[in-house]
Amino acid sequence: MADNLPSEFDVIVIGTGLPESIIAAACSRSGQRVLHVDSRSYYGGNWASFSFSGLLSWLKEHQENSDIVNECPAWQEKIHENEEAIALSRTDKTIQHVEVFCYACQDLHEDVEEAGALQKNHASVTSVNCTEAADSACLPVEDESLRTTSCEIPAEQTPSSDPERALEVNDVQVTGEKENCCDDNTCVPSTAAKETSENVPVAEDTAEQPKKNRITYSQIIKEGRRFNIDLVSKVPCSRADVFNSKQLTMVEKRMLMKFLTFCMEYEEHPDEYKAYEEITFSEYLKTQKLTPSLQYFVLHSMAMTSETGSSTIDGLKATKNFLHSLGRYGNTPFLFPLYGQGELPQCFCRMCAVFGGIYCLRHSVQCLVVDKESGKCKAIIDQYGQRIISKHFLVEDSYLSENTCAHVQYRQISRAILITDRSVLKTDSDQQISILTVPAEEPGTFAVRVIELCSSTMTCMKGSYLVHLTCTSSKTAREDLEPVVQKLFTPYTETEIENEEIEKPRLLWGLYFNMRDSSDVNRNTYNDLPSNVYVCSGPDCALGNDNAVKQAEALFQQICPNEDFCPPPPNPEDIILDGDSLQPEASESSALPEASSETPKESSNLRNPEEPSK
């Protein structure tokens, strides 16, 4: 039971986000005794995925938690004279500026209802805060991904450790990942999702779902100085796509292929880029005799880097990664986890449990106990007052108190989750995943990544689409993302059902929120953390989960410097259990009496006489 745990472990992990889960699996796999706890009722933290009703419950819980005032805890009495305590936060302050909008009335879908959905009202257009969110759901959808990774995929994200390149423009931890992940042998199940164990969404109509999702990588055409969002086209990824593209002239196609060939082997030709290492990748492209159209194509559709914030080396690495991921699992460099990003942390939690890890959800930790003489953390005190000793402690950033993070300056991620009635990309198929990047149009703003998911991803109902928008925050999420939403979609209430065909997809429901980005925080900025306490970051704004995987591997090497990081599990046929060496002798001796047994009828019930002996 959770109130009677073992008193000592090798590693204690607090939080079930992606980095923590990967480290827990790696440590357990290497023979460490692991305790993995989370105060939440679901796995994944900010990397989790929810059903629609689960998302509404999360919104309500978020509002209630923001009203909690920390009381004087009783655990202070358990701190000895030669010890001091580092209190952990009781509230999650990583999510801010939550706004929910419902444009479709439940009356229009009376024959559709999600099991377990909360009570819905009938307001046709509603702007609500977190308190009202639970009552504002007007359209049931099978799965919402919250992560965001980072919603990126971070549709914020996602990991398999580093699967193919995540859904491009998606940014929510809920989307695919980079292909490199597969090279680390750390991916556990292939159908990973983004959410919590208790809230793993299940699509109603799975019989007709295709086995593979077609991932269409889209781009927005640039006309003059502005971007025409009405001209959304498919990005040519392979060599054949490039030469069949009608967007590029024959000269441009040859120039592009020559540059991409260089990017694949740029490390072998340092003389061609050494002089440009100090400038941005955008400026470097201008020196390569590429036309403005090709510069735009490479920067936003292949490297997917910032015009002002990415160096030449960063751009070349990103472009090579894009090209390196092509052709492994199809004609695009992306993979998308079924059910969203939230299943990815759970994959590693399962792996940890298989090798002996102990898990406790809804189990909060009051404080870390630090030995004054050595300066190292020696134990935790949980909600039951238990003192649990360990050698190493991993804590997700959101669990650290305001005092510990007083000098930390966090970046923010703007995210939006939308439910629409059809795809942004006009195509004959209604079962595909679309990714597109909307470049920044004004100084001080950032490019927005959009990932559009169809029902075959098991994230939404048939006939609807789930859309994730993500960007680095400059203002609130709504202020950052609403201009793009208005260009791509039409609010449902602005049209009538009987109207003629609408050019833009109709927006049925929307959620905006800002999420803390702790991925670039230097450990030294935290106040007075012992050397054996390691901090794991939440989702970032990047497309894939590279940062989470690299962080997990780096921390694991500090804990277990001489161990392999997540080696492949052994073949079940090669596993030798204790006592197996004695079993053959015992089985032979026990087989002799059975051979002379006078009850052949009983033996015939155990094995068909026509079957060979085993």
Coordinates of C-alpha atoms in Angstrom, one line a residue:
M1 CA 0.0 0.0 0.0
A2 CA 1.1 3.6 -0.6
D3 CA 1.1 4.3 3.2
N4 CA 3.4 1.3 3.8
L5 CA 6.2 1.6 1.2
P6 CA 9.7 0.2 1.6
S7 CA 11.9 2.5 3.6
E8 CA 14.8 2.7 1.2
F9 CA 15.4 2.9 -2.6
D10 CA 18.3 3.7 -4.9
V11 CA 16.4 6.3 -6.9
I12 CA 13.2 8.3 -6.1
V13 CA 11.5 10.1 -9.1
I14 CA 8.9 12.8 -8.5
G15 CA 6.7 13.5 -11.5
T16 CA 5.8 11.3 -14.4
G17 CA 6.7 13.6 -17.3
L18 CA 8.6 12.2 -20.3
P19 CA 12.2 12.9 -19.0
E20 CA 11.4 11.5 -15.6
S21 CA 9.8 8.4 -17.0
I22 CA 12.7 7.7 -19.4
I23 CA 15.2 8.0 -16.5
A24 CA 13.0 5.8 -14.2
A25 CA 12.9 3.1 -16.9
A26 CA 16.7 3.3 -17.6
C27 CA 17.5 3.1 -13.9
S28 CA 15.2 0.2 -13.3
R29 CA 16.5 -1.5 -16.3
S30 CA 20.1 -1.2 -14.9
G31 CA 19.1 -2.9 -11.6
Q32 CA 18.4 0.2 -9.5
R33 CA 15.5 0.1 -7.0
V34 CA 13.2 2.9 -8.2
L35 CA 10.2 4.6 -6.5
H36 CA 8.2 6.7 -9.0
V37 CA 5.5 9.0 -7.5
D38 CA 3.2 11.7 -8.8
S39 CA 0.7 13.9 -6.9
R40 CA -1.6 13.8 -10.0
S41 CA -4.1 11.1 -10.7
Y42 CA -2.7 10.5 -14.2
Y43 CA 0.6 9.8 -15.8
G44 CA 2.5 12.3 -18.0
G45 CA 2.2 15.6 -16.2
N46 CA 2.2 18.4 -18.8
W47 CA 2.9 15.7 -21.4
A48 CA -0.4 14.0 -20.8
S49 CA -3.4 13.5 -23.2
F50 CA -7.0 13.5 -22.1
S51 CA -10.4 12.5 -23.4
F52 CA -12.7 15.5 -23.9
S53 CA -14.4 15.0 -20.5
G54 CA -11.0 14.4 -18.9
L55 CA -9.7 17.7 -20.3
L56 CA -12.7 19.5 -18.8
S57 CA -12.1 17.8 -15.5
W58 CA -8.4 18.9 -15.7
L59 CA -9.6 22.5 -16.4
K60 CA -11.8 22.4 -13.3
E61 CA -9.1 20.9 -11.2
H62 CA -6.6 23.5 -12.4
Q63 CA -8.9 26.3 -11.2
E64 CA -9.5 24.6 -7.8
N65 CA -5.8 24.1 -7.3
S66 CA -5.1 27.8 -8.0
D67 CA -7.3 28.7 -5.0
I68 CA -5.4 26.4 -2.5
V69 CA -3.4 28.2 0.2
N70 CA -0.5 26.2 1.7
E71 CA -1.1 25.5 5.3
C72 CA 1.5 24.8 8.0
P73 CA 2.5 21.2 7.3
A74 CA 3.0 18.6 10.1
W75 CA 6.0 17.2 8.4
Q76 CA 8.2 19.9 10.0
E77 CA 8.1 17.9 13.2
K78 CA 9.8 15.0 11.5
I79 CA 13.0 17.0 10.6
H80 CA 15.9 16.2 13.0
E81 CA 18.3 18.8 14.4
N82 CA 21.1 17.8 12.0
E83 CA 18.8 18.1 9.0
E84 CA 17.0 20.8 7.0
A85 CA 14.0 20.5 4.7
I86 CA 13.4 21.8 1.2
A87 CA 9.7 22.1 0.9
L88 CA 8.0 21.2 -2.4
S89 CA 5.2 23.1 -4.1
R90 CA 1.6 21.9 -3.5
T91 CA 0.2 23.7 -6.5
D92 CA 1.0 23.5 -10.2
K93 CA 1.8 27.0 -11.6
T94 CA 3.1 25.9 -15.0
I95 CA -0.3 26.7 -16.8
Q96 CA -1.6 30.2 -17.0
H97 CA -4.1 32.4 -19.0
V98 CA -6.5 29.5 -19.7
E99 CA -9.4 30.5 -21.9
V100 CA -12.1 28.2 -23.3
F101 CA -14.6 29.0 -26.2
C102 CA -17.5 26.9 -27.3
Y103 CA -19.0 27.7 -30.7
A104 CA -21.2 24.6 -31.4
C105 CA -24.4 23.8 -29.5
Q106 CA -25.0 20.4 -28.1
D107 CA -28.5 20.5 -29.7
L108 CA -26.8 20.0 -33.1
H109 CA -25.3 16.6 -31.9
E110 CA -28.0 15.2 -29.7
D111 CA -27.3 11.7 -31.0
V112 CA -23.6 11.8 -30.0
E113 CA -22.5 11.6 -26.4
E114 CA -19.2 10.8 -24.9
A115 CA -19.2 8.3 -22.0
G116 CA -18.4 10.0 -18.8
A117 CA -18.7 13.5 -20.2
L118 CA -19.6 16.2 -17.8
Q119 CA -22.9 18.1 -18.0
K120 CA -23.0 20.4 -21.0
N121 CA -24.9 23.7 -21.5
H122 CA -26.5 24.9 -24.6
A123 CA -24.9 28.3 -25.2
S124 CA -24.1 28.7 -28.8
V125 CA -21.1 30.9 -28.2
T126 CA -19.4 31.0 -24.8
S127 CA -16.2 32.5 -23.4
V128 CA -15.5 31.0 -20.1
N129 CA -12.8 30.9 -17.5
C130 CA -11.5 27.7 -15.8
T131 CA -14.3 27.7 -13.3
E132 CA -16.9 27.5 -16.0
A133 CA -15.0 25.3 -18.3
A134 CA -16.5 22.1 -17.0
D135 CA -19.9 23.2 -18.1
S136 CA -19.0 24.6 -21.4
A137 CA -18.3 21.4 -23.4
C138 CA -20.8 21.4 -26.3
L139 CA -19.1 18.8 -28.5
P140 CA -17.8 15.5 -27.4
V141 CA -14.5 14.5 -28.9
E142 CA -12.7 11.2 -28.2
D143 CA -9.3 12.5 -27.4
E144 CA -7.6 15.8 -26.6
S145 CA -4.0 16.0 -26.2
L146 CA -2.8 18.4 -23.6
R147 CA 0.9 18.5 -23.7
T148 CA 1.8 20.0 -25.4
T149 CA 4.5 19.5 -25.7
S150 CA 5.0 21.2 -25.2
C151 CA 2.2 20.4 -27.1
E152 CA 4.5 19.9 -29.9
I153 CA 5.3 17.1 -30.8
P154 CA 5.3 18.0 -28.9
A155 CA 1.6 17.7 -30.3
E156 CA 3.7 19.6 -28.1
Q157 CA 5.3 16.7 -28.9
T158 CA 6.4 13.1 -27.8
P159 CA 8.9 10.4 -27.3
S160 CA 9.7 7.0 -28.1
S161 CA 12.9 8.4 -27.0
D162 CA 13.5 10.0 -30.2
P163 CA 11.2 8.6 -32.9
E164 CA 11.2 10.0 -36.3
R165 CA 10.6 13.6 -36.7
A166 CA 7.5 14.7 -34.9
L167 CA 4.6 16.0 -36.7
E168 CA 6.1 19.0 -38.1
V169 CA 4.1 21.8 -37.4
N170 CA 2.5 20.4 -34.5
D171 CA 4.0 21.6 -31.5
V172 CA 2.1 20.0 -28.9
Q173 CA 3.6 17.2 -27.1
V174 CA 1.0 15.3 -28.6
T175 CA 2.4 14.5 -31.9
G176 CA 5.0 12.5 -33.5
E177 CA 8.7 12.6 -32.9
K178 CA 11.9 12.6 -34.6
E179 CA 13.2 9.5 -36.2
N180 CA 16.4 9.5 -34.2
C181 CA 14.5 8.2 -31.3
C182 CA 14.3 4.8 -32.9
D183 CA 18.0 4.6 -33.0
D184 CA 18.3 4.7 -29.3
N185 CA 16.4 1.5 -28.7
T186 CA 14.5 3.2 -26.0
C187 CA 11.1 3.2 -27.7
V188 CA 8.8 0.7 -26.1
P189 CA 5.4 0.4 -27.7
S190 CA 4.8 1.8 -31.1
T191 CA 1.3 3.0 -30.5
A192 CA 2.1 5.5 -27.8
A193 CA -0.2 8.3 -26.8
K194 CA 0.0 11.4 -24.9
E195 CA -2.1 10.9 -21.8
T196 CA -2.6 9.4 -18.5
S197 CA -3.0 5.8 -17.7
E198 CA -6.5 6.2 -16.3
N199 CA -7.5 8.6 -19.1
V200 CA -6.2 6.8 -22.1
P201 CA -8.7 7.7 -24.8
V202 CA -10.3 5.0 -26.9
A203 CA -11.9 5.8 -30.2
E204 CA -15.4 4.5 -30.7
D205 CA -15.0 3.5 -34.3
T206 CA -11.8 1.6 -34.6
A207 CA -12.8 -1.2 -37.0
E208 CA -12.5 1.0 -40.1
Q209 CA -9.4 2.8 -39.0
P210 CA -6.4 2.4 -41.4
K211 CA -3.3 0.8 -39.9
K212 CA -1.1 3.8 -41.0
N213 CA -1.7 7.5 -41.0
R214 CA -0.8 9.5 -44.1
I215 CA 1.2 12.5 -42.8
T216 CA 0.9 15.4 -45.2
Y217 CA 3.5 18.1 -44.6
S218 CA 2.1 21.4 -45.7
Q219 CA 3.5 24.9 -46.2
I220 CA 1.9 28.3 -46.6
I221 CA 2.8 30.1 -49.8
K222 CA 4.5 33.5 -49.5
E223 CA 3.3 36.2 -51.8
G224 CA 5.2 39.4 -51.6
R225 CA 5.8 40.4 -48.0
R226 CA 2.7 38.6 -46.7
F227 CA 1.8 35.0 -46.4
N228 CA -1.3 33.9 -48.2
I229 CA -2.8 31.4 -45.8
D230 CA -5.5 30.5 -48.3
L231 CA -2.8 28.9 -50.5
V232 CA -1.8 25.9 -48.4
S233 CA 0.1 23.3 -50.5
K234 CA 1.9 20.0 -49.9
V235 CA 5.6 20.2 -49.3
P236 CA 7.7 18.0 -51.6
C237 CA 9.9 15.9 -49.4
S238 CA 11.6 13.2 -51.5
R239 CA 13.7 13.7 -54.6
A240 CA 10.7 12.6 -56.7
D241 CA 8.4 15.1 -55.0
V242 CA 10.9 17.9 -55.7
F243 CA 11.1 17.2 -59.4
N244 CA 7.3 16.7 -59.7
S245 CA 6.6 19.9 -57.8
K246 CA 4.8 22.6 -59.8
Q247 CA 5.8 25.3 -57.3
L248 CA 9.5 25.3 -58.4
T249 CA 11.0 25.9 -61.7
M250 CA 13.5 23.4 -63.2
V251 CA 16.4 25.7 -62.3
E252 CA 15.2 26.0 -58.7
K253 CA 14.8 22.2 -58.5
R254 CA 18.4 21.7 -59.5
M255 CA 19.6 24.4 -57.1
L256 CA 17.6 22.9 -54.3
M257 CA 18.9 19.3 -54.8
K258 CA 22.5 20.6 -55.0
F259 CA 22.0 22.4 -51.7
L260 CA 20.3 19.5 -50.0
T261 CA 23.0 17.1 -51.1
F262 CA 25.5 19.5 -49.4
C263 CA 23.4 19.5 -46.2
M264 CA 23.5 15.7 -46.0
E265 CA 27.3 15.8 -45.8
Y266 CA 28.1 19.3 -44.6
E267 CA 30.3 18.1 -41.8
E268 CA 32.7 16.7 -44.4
H269 CA 33.1 20.2 -46.0
P270 CA 33.7 22.6 -43.2
D271 CA 35.4 25.1 -45.5
E272 CA 32.1 25.9 -47.1
Y273 CA 30.4 27.1 -43.9
K274 CA 33.1 28.0 -41.4
A275 CA 33.1 31.6 -42.4
Y276 CA 29.3 31.8 -41.8
E277 CA 29.1 30.2 -38.3
E278 CA 28.5 33.5 -36.6
I279 CA 25.5 34.6 -38.7
T280 CA 21.9 33.2 -38.7
F281 CA 20.9 30.4 -40.9
S282 CA 18.5 32.8 -42.7
E283 CA 21.5 35.1 -43.6
Y284 CA 23.6 32.1 -44.6
L285 CA 20.9 30.9 -47.1
K286 CA 21.2 34.3 -48.9
T287 CA 24.8 33.6 -49.6
Q288 CA 24.1 30.2 -51.3
K289 CA 22.7 31.6 -54.5
L290 CA 19.2 30.3 -53.6
T291 CA 16.2 32.2 -54.9
P292 CA 13.9 33.8 -52.2
S293 CA 11.4 31.0 -52.7
L294 CA 14.0 28.3 -52.0
Q295 CA 15.3 30.2 -49.0
Y296 CA 11.8 30.3 -47.6
F297 CA 11.2 26.7 -48.4
V298 CA 14.4 25.5 -46.7
L299 CA 14.1 27.8 -43.7
H300 CA 10.4 27.2 -42.8
S301 CA 9.6 23.8 -44.4
M302 CA 12.7 21.7 -43.9
A303 CA 15.0 23.2 -41.2
M304 CA 11.9 24.8 -39.5
T305 CA 14.1 27.2 -37.6
S306 CA 13.7 30.8 -36.5
E307 CA 14.8 33.5 -38.9
T308 CA 16.6 35.4 -36.1
G309 CA 17.4 32.9 -33.5
S310 CA 19.1 30.0 -35.3
S311 CA 22.7 29.9 -36.3
T312 CA 24.1 28.5 -39.5
I313 CA 25.2 25.3 -37.7
D314 CA 21.8 24.9 -36.1
G315 CA 20.1 25.3 -39.5
L316 CA 22.4 22.8 -41.2
K317 CA 21.9 20.2 -38.5
A318 CA 18.1 20.6 -38.6
T319 CA 18.1 20.3 -42.4
K320 CA 20.2 17.2 -42.2
N321 CA 18.0 15.7 -39.6
F322 CA 15.0 16.3 -41.8
L323 CA 16.6 14.7 -44.8
H324 CA 18.0 11.8 -42.7
S325 CA 14.5 11.0 -41.4
L326 CA 13.0 10.7 -44.9
G327 CA 12.0 7.3 -46.3
R328 CA 12.3 5.3 -43.1
Y329 CA 8.6 4.9 -42.5
G330 CA 7.1 6.5 -45.6
N331 CA 7.5 9.5 -47.8
T332 CA 7.7 12.0 -45.0
P333 CA 10.1 12.4 -42.1
F334 CA 7.4 12.2 -39.4
L335 CA 5.8 9.7 -37.1
F336 CA 2.7 10.2 -35.0
P337 CA 1.8 8.2 -31.9
L338 CA -1.8 6.8 -31.8
Y339 CA -3.9 8.4 -29.1
G340 CA -1.5 11.3 -28.8
Q341 CA 1.7 12.0 -26.9
G342 CA 0.5 11.0 -23.5
E343 CA 1.1 7.3 -24.0
L344 CA 4.8 7.9 -24.5
P345 CA 5.7 8.6 -20.8
Q346 CA 3.5 5.6 -19.9
C347 CA 5.5 3.4 -22.2
F348 CA 8.6 4.0 -20.1
C349 CA 6.7 3.8 -16.8
R350 CA 5.6 0.3 -17.9
M351 CA 9.2 -0.6 -18.7
C352 CA 10.3 0.6 -15.3
A353 CA 7.5 -1.4 -13.6
V354 CA 8.4 -4.5 -15.6
F355 CA 12.0 -4.4 -14.1
G356 CA 10.8 -3.8 -10.5
G357 CA 9.9 -0.1 -10.2
I358 CA 7.2 0.9 -7.8
Y359 CA 4.5 3.4 -8.8
C360 CA 2.2 5.6 -6.8
L361 CA -0.2 8.2 -8.3
R362 CA -2.1 10.7 -6.2
H363 CA 0.9 10.5 -3.8
S364 CA 2.4 13.8 -2.9
V365 CA 5.8 14.5 -1.4
Q366 CA 6.0 17.2 1.3
C367 CA 9.7 17.9 1.3
L368 CA 13.2 16.7 0.6
V369 CA 15.3 16.0 3.7
V370 CA 18.9 17.3 3.5
D371 CA 21.8 16.3 5.8
K372 CA 23.4 19.5 7.1
E373 CA 26.9 17.9 7.4
S374 CA 27.2 16.4 3.9
G375 CA 24.9 18.8 2.2
K376 CA 23.2 16.0 0.3
C377 CA 19.6 14.9 0.2
K378 CA 19.0 11.8 2.2
A379 CA 15.2 11.2 2.2
I380 CA 11.8 12.4 1.4
I381 CA 8.7 12.8 3.6
D382 CA 5.5 11.9 1.9
Q383 CA 1.9 12.8 2.6
Y384 CA 1.6 10.0 5.1
G385 CA 4.6 11.2 7.0
Q386 CA 6.7 8.3 5.8
R387 CA 10.5 8.9 5.6
I388 CA 11.8 7.2 2.6
I389 CA 15.6 7.1 2.1
S390 CA 17.4 7.1 -1.3
K391 CA 20.7 7.9 -2.9
H392 CA 19.4 9.9 -5.8
F393 CA 16.4 12.2 -6.3
L394 CA 14.8 13.4 -9.6
V395 CA 12.3 16.2 -9.4
E396 CA 10.1 17.6 -12.1
D397 CA 10.6 21.4 -12.3
S398 CA 6.9 22.2 -11.4
Y399 CA 7.3 20.5 -8.0
L400 CA 9.9 23.0 -6.9
S401 CA 8.8 25.8 -4.6
E402 CA 8.9 29.5 -5.3
N403 CA 11.8 29.9 -2.9
T404 CA 13.9 27.3 -4.8
C405 CA 13.0 29.0 -8.2
A406 CA 13.2 32.6 -7.0
H407 CA 16.1 33.4 -9.5
V408 CA 14.9 31.3 -12.4
Q409 CA 13.6 33.1 -15.5
Y410 CA 11.2 30.9 -17.5
R411 CA 10.2 31.2 -21.0
Q412 CA 6.5 30.6 -21.9
I413 CA 4.8 28.6 -24.7
S414 CA 1.5 29.7 -26.2
R415 CA -0.8 26.8 -27.1
A416 CA -4.2 26.3 -28.5
I417 CA -6.3 23.1 -28.9
L418 CA -9.1 23.3 -31.4
I419 CA -11.9 21.1 -32.7
T420 CA -12.9 21.7 -36.3
D421 CA -15.3 20.1 -38.8
R422 CA -12.9 19.6 -41.7
S423 CA -9.3 19.8 -42.8
V424 CA -7.4 23.0 -43.6
L425 CA -5.7 21.2 -46.5
K426 CA -8.1 20.5 -49.4
T427 CA -7.6 16.9 -50.4
D428 CA -9.6 13.9 -51.5
S429 CA -8.8 11.9 -48.3
D430 CA -10.2 12.7 -44.9
Q431 CA -7.7 10.4 -43.1
Q432 CA -4.4 12.3 -43.0
I433 CA -2.4 14.4 -40.6
S434 CA -1.4 17.8 -41.8
I435 CA 1.4 19.9 -40.5
L436 CA 2.1 23.5 -41.5
T437 CA 4.2 26.4 -40.3
V438 CA 2.8 30.0 -40.2
P439 CA 5.9 32.3 -40.2
A440 CA 5.9 35.4 -38.1
E441 CA 4.7 38.5 -39.9
E442 CA 5.6 41.2 -37.3
P443 CA 8.9 41.9 -35.4
G444 CA 8.8 40.4 -31.9
T445 CA 6.4 37.6 -32.8
F446 CA 7.2 33.9 -33.5
A447 CA 6.3 31.4 -36.1
V448 CA 3.3 29.2 -35.3
R449 CA 3.3 25.5 -35.8
V450 CA 0.0 23.8 -36.6
I451 CA -0.8 20.1 -36.4
E452 CA -4.1 18.8 -37.7
L453 CA -5.1 15.3 -36.6
C454 CA -7.8 13.1 -38.2
S455 CA -9.9 10.4 -36.5
S456 CA -7.5 7.6 -37.6
T457 CA -5.0 8.9 -35.0
M458 CA -7.6 8.0 -32.3
T459 CA -7.5 11.6 -31.0
C460 CA -10.9 12.8 -32.3
M461 CA -14.3 11.5 -33.5
K462 CA -14.9 10.6 -37.1
G463 CA -16.0 13.7 -39.0
S464 CA -14.0 16.1 -36.8
Y465 CA -10.4 17.2 -36.6
L466 CA -8.2 18.0 -33.6
V467 CA -5.8 21.0 -34.2
H468 CA -2.8 22.0 -32.1
L469 CA -1.2 25.4 -32.5
T470 CA 2.1 26.2 -30.7
C471 CA 4.6 29.0 -30.6
T472 CA 7.0 30.8 -28.2
S473 CA 5.0 33.3 -26.2
S474 CA 5.3 37.0 -26.7
K475 CA 1.9 37.7 -25.1
T476 CA -0.9 35.5 -23.8
A477 CA -1.7 32.4 -25.8
R478 CA -4.9 33.9 -27.1
E479 CA -3.2 37.1 -28.3
D480 CA -0.4 35.1 -29.9
L481 CA -2.5 32.5 -31.7
E482 CA -5.9 34.0 -32.3
P483 CA -4.8 35.9 -35.5
V484 CA -3.7 32.6 -37.0
V485 CA -6.9 30.9 -35.9
Q486 CA -9.0 33.6 -37.5
K487 CA -7.2 33.2 -40.8
L488 CA -7.5 29.4 -40.9
F489 CA -10.9 28.9 -39.5
T490 CA -14.4 30.4 -39.3
P491 CA -16.3 30.3 -36.0
Y492 CA -19.3 28.0 -36.2
T493 CA -21.8 30.6 -35.2
E494 CA -20.9 32.9 -38.1
T495 CA -22.4 30.4 -40.6
E496 CA -25.7 28.5 -40.9
I497 CA -25.9 24.8 -41.4
E498 CA -28.0 25.3 -44.5
N499 CA -25.5 27.7 -46.1
E500 CA -23.5 26.8 -49.2
E501 CA -20.1 25.3 -48.9
I502 CA -17.8 27.2 -46.6
E503 CA -14.3 27.9 -47.8
K504 CA -12.7 27.6 -44.4
P505 CA -13.1 24.8 -41.8
R506 CA -15.5 25.7 -39.0
L507 CA -14.3 26.1 -35.5
L508 CA -16.4 24.2 -33.0
W509 CA -14.5 24.5 -29.7
G510 CA -11.2 26.0 -28.6
L511 CA -8.9 26.2 -25.7
Y512 CA -6.0 28.7 -25.2
F513 CA -3.3 28.5 -22.5
N514 CA 0.3 29.4 -21.7
M515 CA 2.7 26.7 -20.5
R516 CA 6.0 27.2 -18.7
D517 CA 9.1 26.2 -20.7
S518 CA 11.9 25.1 -18.3
S519 CA 14.0 23.4 -20.9
D520 CA 16.8 26.0 -21.0
V521 CA 17.0 26.6 -17.3
N522 CA 20.6 26.3 -15.9
R523 CA 20.7 24.1 -12.8
N524 CA 22.8 26.6 -11.0
T525 CA 19.9 29.1 -11.0
Y526 CA 18.0 27.0 -8.5
N527 CA 18.6 28.0 -4.9
D528 CA 20.5 25.5 -2.7
L529 CA 19.8 22.3 -4.4
P530 CA 21.9 19.3 -3.2
S531 CA 24.2 17.7 -5.7
N532 CA 22.2 14.4 -5.7
V533 CA 18.9 16.2 -6.6
Y534 CA 18.4 16.4 -10.3
V535 CA 15.8 18.6 -12.0
C536 CA 13.8 17.5 -15.1
S537 CA 12.2 20.1 -17.4
G538 CA 8.7 20.1 -18.8
P539 CA 7.8 20.3 -22.5
D540 CA 9.6 22.7 -24.7
C541 CA 8.6 24.5 -27.9
A542 CA 10.6 22.3 -30.3
L543 CA 9.1 20.1 -32.8
G544 CA 10.3 16.7 -31.4
N545 CA 11.4 15.4 -28.1
D546 CA 15.1 15.6 -28.6
N547 CA 15.7 17.7 -25.5
A548 CA 13.8 15.4 -23.2
V549 CA 15.7 12.3 -24.4
K550 CA 19.1 14.0 -24.3
Q551 CA 18.3 15.4 -20.8
A552 CA 17.3 11.9 -19.6
E553 CA 20.4 10.3 -20.9
A554 CA 22.7 13.0 -19.4
L555 CA 21.1 12.6 -16.0
F556 CA 21.2 8.9 -16.2
Q557 CA 24.9 8.9 -16.9
Q558 CA 25.4 11.0 -13.7
I559 CA 23.4 8.4 -11.7
C560 CA 24.8 5.3 -13.3
P561 CA 28.0 6.3 -15.1
N562 CA 29.0 2.8 -16.0
E563 CA 25.7 1.5 -17.3
D564 CA 24.1 1.4 -20.8
F565 CA 21.3 3.8 -21.3
C566 CA 18.0 1.9 -21.9
P567 CA 19.5 -1.2 -23.6
P568 CA 17.1 -3.4 -25.6
P569 CA 15.1 -5.8 -23.3
P570 CA 16.4 -9.3 -23.4
N571 CA 14.7 -12.0 -25.5
P572 CA 12.1 -13.7 -23.3
E573 CA 13.5 -17.1 -24.4
D574 CA 17.0 -16.1 -23.1
I575 CA 15.8 -15.2 -19.6
I576 CA 16.9 -17.6 -16.9
L577 CA 15.0 -17.4 -13.7
D578 CA 16.3 -18.4 -10.3
G579 CA 16.0 -22.1 -9.8
D580 CA 15.7 -22.9 -13.5
S581 CA 18.9 -24.9 -13.4
L582 CA 17.3 -27.3 -10.8
Q583 CA 14.1 -27.6 -12.7
P584 CA 15.1 -30.2 -15.3
E585 CA 16.2 -32.7 -12.6
A586 CA 13.0 -32.2 -10.7
S587 CA 10.9 -32.5 -13.8
E588 CA 12.6 -35.8 -14.8
S589 CA 12.1 -37.4 -11.4
S590 CA 8.5 -36.3 -11.3
A591 CA 7.9 -37.6 -14.8
L592 CA 8.8 -41.2 -13.9
P593 CA 5.8 -41.8 -11.7
E594 CA 3.5 -40.2 -14.2
A595 CA 4.8 -42.5 -16.9
S596 CA 3.6 -45.5 -14.9
S597 CA 0.4 -43.9 -13.8
E598 CA -2.8 -45.8 -14.1
T599 CA -4.9 -42.8 -14.9
P600 CA -4.4 -42.2 -18.6
K601 CA -7.7 -40.4 -18.9
E602 CA -6.5 -37.6 -16.7
S603 CA -3.3 -37.2 -18.8
S604 CA -5.4 -37.2 -22.0
N605 CA -7.2 -34.1 -20.6
L606 CA -3.9 -32.3 -20.3
R607 CA -2.6 -33.0 -23.8
N608 CA -4.0 -34.1 -27.1
P609 CA -2.5 -37.5 -28.0
E610 CA -2.0 -36.3 -31.5
E611 CA 0.2 -33.4 -30.4
P612 CA 3.9 -33.9 -30.0
S613 CA 5.3 -34.0 -26.5
K614 CA 6.9 -30.8 -25.2

